[in-house]
CSV table of C-alpha atoms in Angstrom, one decimal:
chain,number,residue,atom,x,y,z
A,1,UNK,CA,-10.3,-64.5,-57.7
A,2,UNK,CA,-8.1,-61.6,-56.5
A,3,UNK,CA,-8.2,-61.3,-52.7
A,4,UNK,CA,-8.1,-57.9,-51.0
A,5,UNK,CA,-5.1,-57.3,-48.7
A,6,UNK,CA,-6.2,-58.3,-45.2
A,7,UNK,CA,-4.1,-59.1,-42.2
A,8,UNK,CA,-2.9,-58.1,-38.8
A,9,UNK,CA,-3.1,-54.3,-38.1
A,10,UNK,CA,-2.1,-54.2,-34.4
A,11,UNK,CA,-0.8,-56.7,-31.9
A,12,UNK,CA,-0.5,-57.0,-28.1
A,13,UNK,CA,0.5,-59.6,-25.6
A,14,UNK,CA,-0.1,-59.6,-21.8
A,15,UNK,CA,1.2,-61.8,-19.0
A,16,UNK,CA,0.6,-62.2,-15.2
A,17,UNK,CA,2.8,-60.3,-12.8
A,18,UNK,CA,4.2,-63.4,-11.2
A,19,UNK,CA,7.3,-65.0,-12.7
A,20,UNK,CA,7.8,-68.5,-11.4
A,21,UNK,CA,11.3,-70.1,-11.6
A,22,UNK,CA,12.4,-73.7,-11.1
A,23,UNK,CA,13.3,-72.8,-7.5
A,24,UNK,CA,9.5,-73.0,-6.7
A,25,UNK,CA,9.5,-76.8,-7.3
A,26,UNK,CA,12.9,-77.4,-5.9
A,27,UNK,CA,12.0,-75.9,-2.6
A,28,UNK,CA,8.3,-76.7,-2.4
A,29,UNK,CA,8.0,-80.2,-3.8
A,30,UNK,CA,11.2,-81.8,-5.0
A,31,UNK,CA,12.9,-81.8,-1.6
A,32,UNK,CA,9.8,-83.3,-0.1
A,33,UNK,CA,9.8,-86.1,-2.7
A,34,UNK,CA,6.2,-85.2,-3.7
A,35,UNK,CA,6.7,-84.7,-7.4
A,36,UNK,CA,4.8,-87.0,-9.7
A,37,UNK,CA,6.5,-88.0,-12.9
A,38,UNK,CA,4.6,-88.3,-16.1
A,39,UNK,CA,5.0,-92.1,-16.4
A,40,UNK,CA,1.5,-93.2,-17.4
A,41,UNK,CA,2.2,-93.6,-21.2
A,42,UNK,CA,1.3,-97.1,-22.3
A,43,UNK,CA,0.7,-96.9,-26.1
A,44,UNK,CA,2.3,-99.0,-28.8
A,45,UNK,CA,3.1,-96.8,-31.8
A,46,UNK,CA,3.8,-98.7,-35.0
A,47,UNK,CA,7.5,-99.3,-35.7
A,48,UNK,CA,8.7,-98.2,-39.2
A,49,UNK,CA,12.2,-98.0,-40.7
A,50,UNK,CA,11.5,-94.5,-42.0
A,51,UNK,CA,12.1,-92.7,-38.7
A,52,UNK,CA,13.8,-89.6,-40.0
A,53,UNK,CA,11.3,-87.4,-38.2
A,54,UNK,CA,11.8,-89.1,-34.9
A,55,UNK,CA,15.6,-88.9,-35.4
A,56,UNK,CA,15.3,-85.1,-35.9
A,57,UNK,CA,13.2,-84.9,-32.8
A,58,UNK,CA,15.7,-87.0,-30.8
A,59,UNK,CA,18.7,-85.0,-31.9
A,60,UNK,CA,16.9,-81.8,-30.8
A,61,UNK,CA,16.0,-83.3,-27.4
A,62,UNK,CA,19.5,-84.6,-26.6
A,63,UNK,CA,20.9,-81.3,-25.2
A,64,UNK,CA,18.1,-81.0,-22.6
A,65,UNK,CA,18.3,-84.5,-21.2
A,66,UNK,CA,20.8,-83.6,-18.4
A,67,UNK,CA,18.5,-80.9,-17.2
A,68,UNK,CA,15.8,-82.3,-14.8
A,69,UNK,CA,13.5,-79.4,-15.9
A,70,UNK,CA,14.1,-80.2,-19.6
A,71,UNK,CA,14.9,-76.6,-20.6
A,72,UNK,CA,12.1,-74.9,-18.5
A,73,UNK,CA,13.5,-71.8,-16.9
A,74,UNK,CA,10.6,-69.3,-16.2
A,75,UNK,CA,6.9,-69.2,-16.6
A,76,UNK,CA,4.4,-66.4,-16.0
A,77,UNK,CA,1.7,-67.7,-13.6
A,78,UNK,CA,-1.6,-66.2,-12.7
A,79,UNK,CA,-1.8,-64.5,-9.2
A,80,UNK,CA,-4.7,-64.7,-6.8
A,81,UNK,CA,-6.1,-61.4,-7.9
A,82,UNK,CA,-5.8,-62.1,-11.6
A,83,UNK,CA,-7.9,-64.1,-14.1
A,84,UNK,CA,-8.0,-65.2,-17.7
A,85,UNK,CA,-10.7,-62.6,-18.4
A,86,UNK,CA,-8.6,-59.9,-16.8
A,87,UNK,CA,-5.6,-60.7,-19.1
A,88,UNK,CA,-7.9,-60.9,-22.1
A,89,UNK,CA,-9.4,-57.5,-21.3
A,90,UNK,CA,-5.9,-56.0,-20.9
A,91,UNK,CA,-4.7,-57.4,-24.1
A,92,UNK,CA,-7.8,-56.2,-26.0
A,93,UNK,CA,-7.6,-52.7,-24.6
A,94,UNK,CA,-3.9,-52.6,-25.4
A,95,UNK,CA,-4.3,-53.6,-29.0
A,96,UNK,CA,-7.2,-51.1,-29.5
A,97,UNK,CA,-5.1,-48.3,-28.0
A,98,UNK,CA,-2.1,-49.3,-30.3
A,99,UNK,CA,-4.5,-49.0,-33.3
A,100,UNK,CA,-6.1,-45.8,-32.1
A,101,UNK,CA,-9.5,-47.4,-32.0
A,102,UNK,CA,-12.3,-47.4,-29.5
A,103,UNK,CA,-14.5,-50.3,-28.5
A,104,UNK,CA,-17.4,-49.1,-30.6
A,105,UNK,CA,-15.2,-49.3,-33.7
A,106,UNK,CA,-15.0,-53.1,-33.5
A,107,UNK,CA,-17.5,-55.0,-35.6
A,108,UNK,CA,-16.8,-58.6,-34.4
A,109,UNK,CA,-14.8,-60.3,-31.6
A,110,UNK,CA,-13.5,-63.8,-31.8
A,111,UNK,CA,-12.2,-65.3,-28.5
A,112,UNK,CA,-10.2,-68.4,-27.7
A,113,UNK,CA,-9.9,-69.1,-24.0
A,114,UNK,CA,-7.9,-72.2,-23.2
A,115,UNK,CA,-8.3,-73.5,-19.6
A,116,UNK,CA,-10.3,-70.5,-18.2
A,117,UNK,CA,-11.3,-70.5,-14.6
A,118,UNK,CA,-14.9,-71.5,-15.2
A,119,UNK,CA,-16.2,-74.7,-16.7
A,120,UNK,CA,-18.2,-73.6,-19.8
A,121,UNK,CA,-17.9,-72.4,-23.3
A,122,UNK,CA,-15.3,-69.6,-23.2
A,123,UNK,CA,-15.1,-65.9,-22.3
A,124,UNK,CA,-16.5,-64.2,-25.4
A,125,UNK,CA,-19.7,-62.9,-23.9
A,126,UNK,CA,-18.0,-61.9,-20.6
A,127,UNK,CA,-15.3,-60.1,-22.5
A,128,UNK,CA,-17.9,-58.3,-24.6
A,129,UNK,CA,-19.6,-57.2,-21.4
A,130,UNK,CA,-16.4,-56.1,-19.8
A,131,UNK,CA,-15.4,-54.0,-22.8
A,132,UNK,CA,-18.9,-52.7,-23.3
A,133,UNK,CA,-19.0,-53.9,-26.9
A,134,UNK,CA,-22.1,-53.8,-29.0
A,135,UNK,CA,-21.0,-56.2,-31.7
A,136,UNK,CA,-21.2,-60.0,-32.1
A,137,UNK,CA,-18.8,-62.0,-30.0
A,138,UNK,CA,-18.2,-65.7,-30.2
A,139,UNK,CA,-15.8,-68.4,-29.0
A,140,UNK,CA,-13.5,-70.4,-31.2
A,141,UNK,CA,-11.1,-73.2,-30.1
A,142,UNK,CA,-8.5,-75.3,-31.8
A,143,UNK,CA,-6.0,-75.8,-28.8
A,144,UNK,CA,-2.6,-74.4,-29.6
A,145,UNK,CA,-3.6,-73.5,-33.2
A,146,UNK,CA,-6.5,-71.3,-32.1
A,147,UNK,CA,-4.7,-68.0,-33.0
A,148,UNK,CA,-4.1,-69.0,-36.6
A,149,UNK,CA,-7.5,-70.6,-37.1
A,150,UNK,CA,-9.1,-67.4,-35.7
A,151,UNK,CA,-6.9,-65.3,-38.1
A,152,UNK,CA,-8.0,-67.3,-41.1
A,153,UNK,CA,-11.7,-67.0,-40.0
A,154,UNK,CA,-11.4,-63.3,-39.3
A,155,UNK,CA,-9.5,-62.6,-42.6
A,156,UNK,CA,-12.1,-64.4,-44.6
A,157,UNK,CA,-15.0,-62.4,-43.0
A,158,UNK,CA,-13.2,-59.1,-43.7
A,159,UNK,CA,-12.4,-60.0,-47.3
A,160,UNK,CA,-16.0,-60.8,-48.0
A,161,UNK,CA,-17.1,-57.5,-46.7
A,162,UNK,CA,-19.2,-59.0,-43.9
A,163,UNK,CA,-17.2,-57.0,-41.3
A,164,UNK,CA,-14.7,-54.2,-41.7
A,165,UNK,CA,-12.5,-55.2,-38.8
A,166,UNK,CA,-12.3,-58.1,-36.3
A,167,UNK,CA,-10.7,-58.2,-32.9
A,168,UNK,CA,-9.2,-61.6,-32.0
A,169,UNK,CA,-8.4,-62.4,-28.3
A,170,UNK,CA,-6.7,-65.6,-27.1
A,171,UNK,CA,-5.6,-66.7,-23.7
A,172,UNK,CA,-3.9,-69.8,-22.2
A,173,UNK,CA,-4.1,-70.5,-18.4
A,174,UNK,CA,-1.9,-73.6,-18.2
A,175,UNK,CA,-1.4,-73.3,-14.5
A,176,UNK,CA,-5.2,-73.7,-14.1
A,177,UNK,CA,-5.1,-77.1,-15.7
A,178,UNK,CA,-2.2,-79.0,-14.0
A,179,UNK,CA,-1.3,-80.2,-10.6
A,180,UNK,CA,1.8,-78.5,-9.3
A,181,UNK,CA,3.0,-81.8,-8.0
A,182,UNK,CA,2.9,-83.2,-11.5
A,183,UNK,CA,6.1,-82.5,-13.5
A,184,UNK,CA,3.9,-81.4,-16.4
A,185,UNK,CA,3.4,-78.2,-14.5
A,186,UNK,CA,7.1,-77.3,-15.1
A,187,UNK,CA,6.2,-76.6,-18.8
A,188,UNK,CA,3.0,-74.7,-18.3
A,189,UNK,CA,2.7,-70.9,-18.5
A,190,UNK,CA,-0.1,-68.3,-18.6
A,191,UNK,CA,-0.7,-65.4,-20.9
A,192,UNK,CA,-3.0,-63.6,-23.3
A,193,UNK,CA,-2.7,-61.9,-26.7
A,194,UNK,CA,-4.9,-59.9,-29.0
A,195,UNK,CA,-4.7,-58.7,-32.6
A,196,UNK,CA,-6.9,-56.6,-34.9
A,197,UNK,CA,-7.6,-58.0,-38.4
A,198,UNK,CA,-8.3,-55.2,-41.0
A,199,UNK,CA,-7.5,-54.1,-44.5
A,200,UNK,CA,-3.9,-53.4,-45.2
A,201,UNK,CA,-1.8,-51.8,-48.0
A,202,UNK,CA,-1.7,-53.6,-51.4
A,203,UNK,CA,0.5,-56.8,-51.4
A,204,UNK,CA,0.4,-57.0,-47.6
A,205,UNK,CA,-1.5,-59.4,-45.3
A,206,UNK,CA,-2.2,-63.1,-45.6
A,207,UNK,CA,-0.9,-64.7,-48.8
A,208,UNK,CA,-1.6,-68.4,-48.2
A,209,UNK,CA,-2.3,-71.0,-45.6
A,210,UNK,CA,-2.4,-74.8,-45.0
A,211,UNK,CA,-4.4,-76.4,-42.2
A,212,UNK,CA,-4.7,-80.1,-41.4
A,213,UNK,CA,-6.3,-82.0,-38.5
A,214,UNK,CA,-4.1,-83.7,-35.9
A,215,UNK,CA,-6.4,-86.6,-35.1
A,216,UNK,CA,-3.2,-88.8,-34.8
A,217,UNK,CA,-2.4,-87.0,-31.5
A,218,UNK,CA,-5.8,-87.5,-29.8
A,219,UNK,CA,-4.4,-89.7,-27.0
A,220,UNK,CA,-1.4,-87.5,-26.3
A,221,UNK,CA,-3.1,-85.7,-23.3
A,222,UNK,CA,-6.0,-86.6,-21.1
A,223,UNK,CA,-8.4,-84.0,-19.7
A,224,UNK,CA,-10.5,-84.8,-16.6
A,225,UNK,CA,-12.9,-82.8,-14.4
A,226,UNK,CA,-11.9,-82.7,-10.7
A,227,UNK,CA,-12.8,-80.7,-7.6
A,228,UNK,CA,-10.1,-78.4,-6.3
A,229,UNK,CA,-9.4,-77.8,-2.6
A,230,UNK,CA,-12.2,-75.3,-2.4
A,231,UNK,CA,-14.6,-77.8,-3.9
A,232,UNK,CA,-14.8,-76.0,-7.3
A,233,UNK,CA,-14.7,-78.1,-10.5
A,234,UNK,CA,-11.5,-77.7,-12.5
A,235,UNK,CA,-10.2,-79.3,-15.7
A,236,UNK,CA,-7.1,-81.3,-15.0
A,237,UNK,CA,-4.7,-82.1,-17.9
A,238,UNK,CA,-2.2,-85.0,-17.7
A,239,UNK,CA,0.1,-86.9,-20.0
A,240,UNK,CA,-2.2,-89.2,-21.9
A,241,UNK,CA,-1.9,-92.8,-23.1
A,242,UNK,CA,0.1,-91.9,-26.2
A,243,UNK,CA,2.4,-88.9,-25.6
A,244,UNK,CA,5.1,-90.4,-27.9
A,245,UNK,CA,2.9,-89.6,-30.9
A,246,UNK,CA,3.7,-85.9,-30.5
A,247,UNK,CA,7.3,-86.7,-31.2
A,248,UNK,CA,6.6,-89.1,-34.0
A,249,UNK,CA,4.4,-86.7,-35.9
A,250,UNK,CA,6.1,-83.3,-35.2
A,251,UNK,CA,8.3,-83.3,-38.3
A,252,UNK,CA,5.6,-84.5,-40.6
A,253,UNK,CA,3.1,-81.9,-39.5
A,254,UNK,CA,5.5,-78.9,-39.8
A,255,UNK,CA,6.7,-80.0,-43.2
A,256,UNK,CA,3.1,-80.6,-44.5
A,257,UNK,CA,1.7,-77.3,-43.3
A,258,UNK,CA,4.7,-75.0,-44.1
A,259,UNK,CA,5.3,-76.5,-47.5
A,260,UNK,CA,1.6,-76.2,-48.2
A,261,UNK,CA,1.4,-72.6,-47.1
A,262,UNK,CA,4.3,-71.4,-49.2
A,263,UNK,CA,2.9,-73.2,-52.2
A,264,UNK,CA,-0.4,-71.5,-51.6
A,265,UNK,CA,1.3,-68.1,-51.3
A,266,UNK,CA,3.5,-68.7,-54.3
A,267,UNK,CA,6.8,-68.2,-52.4
A,268,UNK,CA,9.7,-70.4,-51.2
A,269,UNK,CA,11.2,-71.1,-47.8
A,270,UNK,CA,14.3,-69.1,-48.8
A,271,UNK,CA,12.1,-66.0,-49.3
A,272,UNK,CA,10.7,-66.1,-45.8
A,273,UNK,CA,12.3,-63.5,-43.6
A,274,UNK,CA,11.0,-64.7,-40.2
A,275,UNK,CA,9.4,-67.9,-38.9
A,276,UNK,CA,7.1,-67.7,-35.9
A,277,UNK,CA,6.7,-71.2,-34.3
A,278,UNK,CA,4.7,-72.2,-31.3
A,279,UNK,CA,7.3,-73.8,-29.0
A,280,UNK,CA,5.6,-76.0,-26.4
A,281,UNK,CA,9.0,-77.4,-25.4
A,282,UNK,CA,12.5,-76.1,-25.2
A,283,UNK,CA,13.6,-78.1,-28.3
A,284,UNK,CA,10.6,-77.5,-30.6
A,285,UNK,CA,12.2,-74.6,-32.4
A,286,UNK,CA,15.2,-76.8,-33.2
A,287,UNK,CA,12.8,-79.5,-34.5
A,288,UNK,CA,11.1,-77.1,-36.8
A,289,UNK,CA,14.3,-75.5,-38.1
A,290,UNK,CA,15.8,-78.9,-38.8
A,291,UNK,CA,12.7,-80.2,-40.4
A,292,UNK,CA,12.5,-77.3,-42.8
A,293,UNK,CA,16.3,-76.9,-43.2
A,294,UNK,CA,16.3,-73.2,-42.3
A,295,UNK,CA,18.8,-71.0,-40.4
A,296,UNK,CA,17.8,-70.8,-36.7
A,297,UNK,CA,18.6,-67.0,-36.9
A,298,UNK,CA,15.4,-66.6,-38.8
A,299,UNK,CA,13.2,-67.5,-35.7
A,300,UNK,CA,13.0,-67.2,-31.9
A,301,UNK,CA,12.9,-69.7,-29.0
A,302,UNK,CA,10.8,-68.0,-26.3
A,303,UNK,CA,10.1,-71.2,-24.4
A,304,UNK,CA,12.7,-70.5,-21.6
A,305,UNK,CA,11.0,-67.2,-20.7
A,306,UNK,CA,7.4,-68.2,-21.1
A,307,UNK,CA,7.2,-72.0,-21.0
A,308,UNK,CA,4.2,-73.4,-22.9
A,309,UNK,CA,1.6,-70.6,-23.5
A,310,UNK,CA,-0.4,-72.5,-26.1
A,311,UNK,CA,-2.1,-70.3,-28.8
A,312,UNK,CA,-0.4,-67.2,-27.4
A,313,UNK,CA,2.9,-68.4,-28.6
A,314,UNK,CA,2.7,-67.3,-32.3
A,315,UNK,CA,1.6,-63.9,-31.2
A,316,UNK,CA,4.4,-63.6,-28.7
A,317,UNK,CA,6.9,-64.6,-31.4
A,318,UNK,CA,5.5,-62.1,-33.9
A,319,UNK,CA,5.4,-59.4,-31.2
A,320,UNK,CA,9.0,-59.9,-30.0
A,321,UNK,CA,10.3,-60.2,-33.5
A,322,UNK,CA,8.7,-56.9,-34.6
A,323,UNK,CA,9.5,-55.1,-31.3
A,324,UNK,CA,13.2,-56.1,-31.6
A,325,UNK,CA,13.5,-55.2,-35.3
A,326,UNK,CA,13.9,-58.8,-36.4
A,327,UNK,CA,10.6,-58.4,-38.4
A,328,UNK,CA,10.0,-55.3,-40.4
A,329,UNK,CA,7.2,-53.9,-42.6
A,330,UNK,CA,6.9,-55.8,-45.9
A,331,UNK,CA,8.9,-58.8,-44.6
A,332,UNK,CA,7.6,-62.2,-45.5
A,333,UNK,CA,6.7,-64.2,-42.3
A,334,UNK,CA,5.5,-67.7,-41.9
A,335,UNK,CA,3.7,-68.6,-38.7
A,336,UNK,CA,3.2,-72.3,-37.7
A,337,UNK,CA,1.3,-73.9,-34.9
A,338,UNK,CA,0.5,-77.5,-33.8
A,339,UNK,CA,-2.4,-78.1,-31.6
A,340,UNK,CA,-2.8,-81.6,-30.1
A,341,UNK,CA,-6.1,-83.3,-31.0
A,342,UNK,CA,-7.1,-80.3,-33.0
A,343,UNK,CA,-5.2,-78.8,-36.0
A,344,UNK,CA,-1.8,-77.9,-37.3
A,345,UNK,CA,-1.7,-74.7,-39.3
A,346,UNK,CA,0.8,-72.5,-41.2
A,347,UNK,CA,0.1,-69.1,-42.6
A,348,UNK,CA,2.3,-66.9,-44.9
A,349,UNK,CA,1.8,-63.2,-44.7
A,350,UNK,CA,3.6,-60.0,-45.7
A,351,UNK,CA,4.0,-58.0,-42.6
A,352,UNK,CA,2.3,-54.6,-42.6
A,353,UNK,CA,2.9,-51.5,-40.5
A,354,UNK,CA,1.7,-53.3,-37.4
A,355,UNK,CA,1.1,-51.2,-34.3
A,356,UNK,CA,2.4,-52.9,-31.1
A,357,UNK,CA,1.0,-52.8,-27.6
A,358,UNK,CA,3.1,-52.3,-24.4
A,359,UNK,CA,6.3,-54.3,-23.9
A,360,UNK,CA,6.0,-57.2,-21.4
A,361,UNK,CA,8.1,-57.3,-18.3
A,362,UNK,CA,11.5,-58.8,-19.1
A,363,UNK,CA,12.6,-62.3,-17.7
A,364,UNK,CA,14.4,-62.3,-14.4
A,365,UNK,CA,17.0,-65.0,-15.0
A,366,UNK,CA,16.8,-66.3,-18.6
A,367,UNK,CA,20.1,-65.9,-20.5
A,368,UNK,CA,20.7,-65.7,-24.3
A,369,UNK,CA,22.4,-69.0,-24.1
A,370,UNK,CA,19.2,-70.7,-22.8
A,371,UNK,CA,17.2,-69.2,-25.7
A,372,UNK,CA,19.7,-70.3,-28.2
A,373,UNK,CA,18.4,-72.9,-30.7
A,374,UNK,CA,20.6,-75.9,-30.7
A,375,UNK,CA,21.8,-77.2,-34.0
A,376,UNK,CA,23.1,-80.8,-34.1
A,377,UNK,CA,26.7,-81.1,-35.2
A,378,UNK,CA,26.3,-83.7,-37.9
A,379,UNK,CA,25.1,-87.2,-37.4
A,380,UNK,CA,27.4,-88.3,-34.6
A,381,UNK,CA,27.4,-92.1,-34.0
A,382,UNK,CA,26.5,-92.9,-30.4
A,383,UNK,CA,29.2,-94.6,-28.4
A,384,UNK,CA,26.9,-97.3,-27.2
A,385,UNK,CA,26.1,-99.2,-30.5
A,386,UNK,CA,24.9,-102.7,-31.1
A,387,UNK,CA,23.4,-104.0,-34.4
A,388,UNK,CA,20.9,-106.8,-34.8
A,389,UNK,CA,23.5,-108.7,-36.9
A,390,UNK,CA,26.2,-108.3,-34.2
A,391,UNK,CA,23.8,-109.6,-31.5
A,392,UNK,CA,22.5,-112.6,-33.4
A,393,UNK,CA,26.1,-113.5,-34.5
A,394,UNK,CA,27.0,-114.1,-30.8
A,395,UNK,CA,26.6,-117.4,-29.1
A,396,UNK,CA,23.0,-117.8,-27.7
A,397,UNK,CA,24.2,-118.1,-24.1
A,398,UNK,CA,26.1,-114.8,-24.5
A,399,UNK,CA,23.3,-112.8,-26.1
A,400,UNK,CA,21.5,-112.0,-22.9
A,401,UNK,CA,24.6,-110.5,-21.3
A,402,UNK,CA,25.5,-108.5,-24.4
A,403,UNK,CA,22.0,-107.1,-24.7
A,404,UNK,CA,21.9,-106.1,-21.0
A,405,UNK,CA,25.3,-104.3,-21.3
A,406,UNK,CA,24.1,-102.5,-24.3
A,407,UNK,CA,20.8,-101.4,-22.7
A,408,UNK,CA,22.6,-100.3,-19.5
A,409,UNK,CA,25.0,-98.2,-21.5
A,410,UNK,CA,22.3,-96.5,-23.6
A,411,UNK,CA,20.2,-95.8,-20.5
A,412,UNK,CA,23.2,-94.4,-18.6
A,413,UNK,CA,24.0,-92.1,-21.5
A,414,UNK,CA,20.4,-90.8,-21.7
A,415,UNK,CA,20.2,-90.3,-17.9
A,416,UNK,CA,23.7,-88.8,-17.8
A,417,UNK,CA,24.6,-91.3,-15.1
A,418,UNK,CA,27.7,-93.6,-14.9
A,419,UNK,CA,26.7,-97.1,-16.0
A,420,UNK,CA,28.1,-98.4,-12.8
A,421,UNK,CA,25.2,-96.8,-10.9
A,422,UNK,CA,22.7,-99.0,-12.8
A,423,UNK,CA,22.1,-102.7,-12.5
A,424,UNK,CA,20.0,-105.0,-14.7
A,425,UNK,CA,17.7,-105.8,-11.8
A,426,UNK,CA,16.5,-102.2,-11.1
A,427,UNK,CA,13.0,-101.3,-12.0
A,428,UNK,CA,13.0,-99.1,-15.1
A,429,UNK,CA,9.9,-97.2,-13.9
A,430,UNK,CA,11.9,-95.8,-10.9
A,431,UNK,CA,14.0,-93.5,-13.1
A,432,UNK,CA,12.2,-93.2,-16.5
A,433,UNK,CA,9.8,-90.5,-17.6
A,434,UNK,CA,8.0,-90.3,-20.9
A,435,UNK,CA,10.8,-88.4,-22.6
A,436,UNK,CA,13.6,-90.9,-21.6
A,437,UNK,CA,11.3,-93.8,-22.5
A,438,UNK,CA,10.8,-92.4,-26.0
A,439,UNK,CA,14.5,-91.8,-26.5
A,440,UNK,CA,15.4,-95.3,-25.3
A,441,UNK,CA,12.7,-96.9,-27.4
A,442,UNK,CA,13.9,-95.0,-30.4
A,443,UNK,CA,17.5,-96.1,-29.9
A,444,UNK,CA,16.5,-99.8,-29.5
A,445,UNK,CA,14.3,-99.8,-32.6
A,446,UNK,CA,16.9,-98.0,-34.7
A,447,UNK,CA,19.9,-100.1,-33.6
A,448,UNK,CA,18.3,-103.5,-33.4
A,449,UNK,CA,15.5,-103.1,-36.0
A,450,UNK,CA,12.8,-104.6,-33.7
A,451,UNK,CA,9.5,-103.3,-32.5
A,452,UNK,CA,9.2,-102.8,-28.7
A,453,UNK,CA,6.0,-101.7,-27.0
A,454,UNK,CA,5.8,-98.9,-24.4
A,455,UNK,CA,4.5,-101.4,-21.8
A,456,UNK,CA,7.9,-103.0,-21.6
A,457,UNK,CA,9.3,-99.9,-19.9
A,458,UNK,CA,6.8,-99.6,-17.1
A,459,UNK,CA,5.4,-101.5,-14.2
A,460,UNK,CA,8.1,-103.8,-12.6
A,461,UNK,CA,10.1,-104.2,-15.8
A,462,UNK,CA,13.9,-104.4,-15.5
A,463,UNK,CA,16.8,-104.3,-18.0
A,464,UNK,CA,17.0,-108.1,-17.6
A,465,UNK,CA,13.3,-108.6,-18.5
A,466,UNK,CA,13.5,-106.1,-21.3
A,467,UNK,CA,16.5,-108.0,-22.8
A,468,UNK,CA,14.7,-111.3,-22.5
A,469,UNK,CA,11.7,-109.8,-24.2
A,470,UNK,CA,13.8,-108.5,-27.1
A,471,UNK,CA,15.5,-111.9,-27.5
A,472,UNK,CA,12.0,-113.5,-27.6
A,473,UNK,CA,11.1,-111.0,-30.4
A,474,UNK,CA,14.1,-112.1,-32.4
A,475,UNK,CA,13.3,-115.7,-31.9
A,476,UNK,CA,9.7,-115.2,-33.0
A,477,UNK,CA,10.8,-113.3,-36.1
A,478,UNK,CA,13.2,-116.1,-37.0
A,479,UNK,CA,10.6,-118.7,-36.5
A,480,UNK,CA,8.1,-116.8,-38.7
A,481,UNK,CA,10.7,-116.4,-41.4
A,482,UNK,CA,11.5,-120.1,-41.2
A,483,UNK,CA,7.8,-121.1,-41.5
A,484,UNK,CA,7.3,-118.7,-44.4
A,485,UNK,CA,10.3,-120.3,-46.2
A,486,UNK,CA,8.8,-123.8,-45.6
A,487,UNK,CA,5.4,-122.7,-47.0
A,488,UNK,CA,7.1,-121.2,-50.0
A,489,UNK,CA,9.0,-124.5,-50.7
A,490,UNK,CA,5.8,-126.6,-50.4
A,491,UNK,CA,4.0,-124.2,-52.7
A,492,UNK,CA,6.7,-124.3,-55.3
A,493,UNK,CA,6.8,-128.1,-55.1
A,494,UNK,CA,3.0,-128.2,-55.6
A,495,UNK,CA,3.3,-125.9,-58.6
A,496,UNK,CA,6.0,-128.1,-60.2
A,497,UNK,CA,3.8,-131.2,-59.7
A,498,UNK,CA,0.8,-129.5,-61.3
A,499,UNK,CA,2.9,-128.4,-64.3
A,500,UNK,CA,4.4,-131.9,-64.8
A,501,UNK,CA,0.9,-133.3,-64.9
């Protein structure tokens, strides 16, 4: 079946007026000692020797470890007189104006409102009323992949002839969902975007897609209903029981979706002119470029200026690429998104003559160096190394001290602290967050080839206790191997006896 050329005809993004920098937390919370670290992760992911994906992720994270804000620089935050519906309305009006259309020309509206002010089912009906629309309007949600899922749905409906054009509007109000005293708020931004799906010139528009579920990440975040200071119900998002799974699955998802999308489109990665990734962290663009083996110059890292804006990210990346000339008509573009506990999606399209809405306000302090995508310089061997063989070759009475020294050096390196500032008796939870825990866990499992559960890094655990736990793991593994050998010998003896009879 030959598909008609359908894709994005016009595109707009809108953001709140307020730009919040790191100074807000440094002056308001950090100096008062009120910040809450995200230290409630207590899952036990399976250990496997094939950890190339986690290794890529760890290499991408490394440059941001010395920064207490982990690469966050600015984020657009909703003001007291603004709302998600207001941003959605502005984005919708902007995209219609860019396309020289009126509200009555639209035949369908699909809306994805992530963390809106109200507790309900989304803003579709309210947006239709605000814009005085007379067409169907419905809500759609797939967390950070909502834009691409809506694009696929809208394109299919236009191709079948059910509708001539579809307006898609998405918003992400991250500041509504987090407590400012929680360090998760450092990475949350607000924004909205809109695009019009319509018929395009021949050979333009969507060429292929690949979408998978992300059920493996269901415990990465927790969402709870709470009352705010005014007594109004609000959804609160926190780090969940298993945030490490986001790192463990990131490379697998981007490879699966992007390779599936280019296969569906009948093109190769080398033919793609621009990649639009959602970048919920400062290092995510690096993870994606490393996973796919592509030149970082073929994408953008907008995280420093916007922080995590969820489903608005692919639209912002496409907008800024087109606005700056990095993306031109008839270029091949691949957009990829990963939504926790929802879907990961990749779409290949040939860019059309896309009309753009008004340009957002520029950042106030973000530098080109901060938006640069870090490329690891080869596979450097860490200074603090210890193999399982080296440890077990030492005298039993020396193994505890050797292991403690190794753990202290690795931890000092990750924290960018002198090892002399740390002692084996200090509580690990006092200076670890989820990111450092994952890095430390990964190093231990890679170097020593032993599984260690997340629980060992929290509570009142110390380096001394962690070292004892690891030595117990080695002893148990040796005992099991010994028992297995004994059983094998008995089994072989019994077989020989049966044969002789």
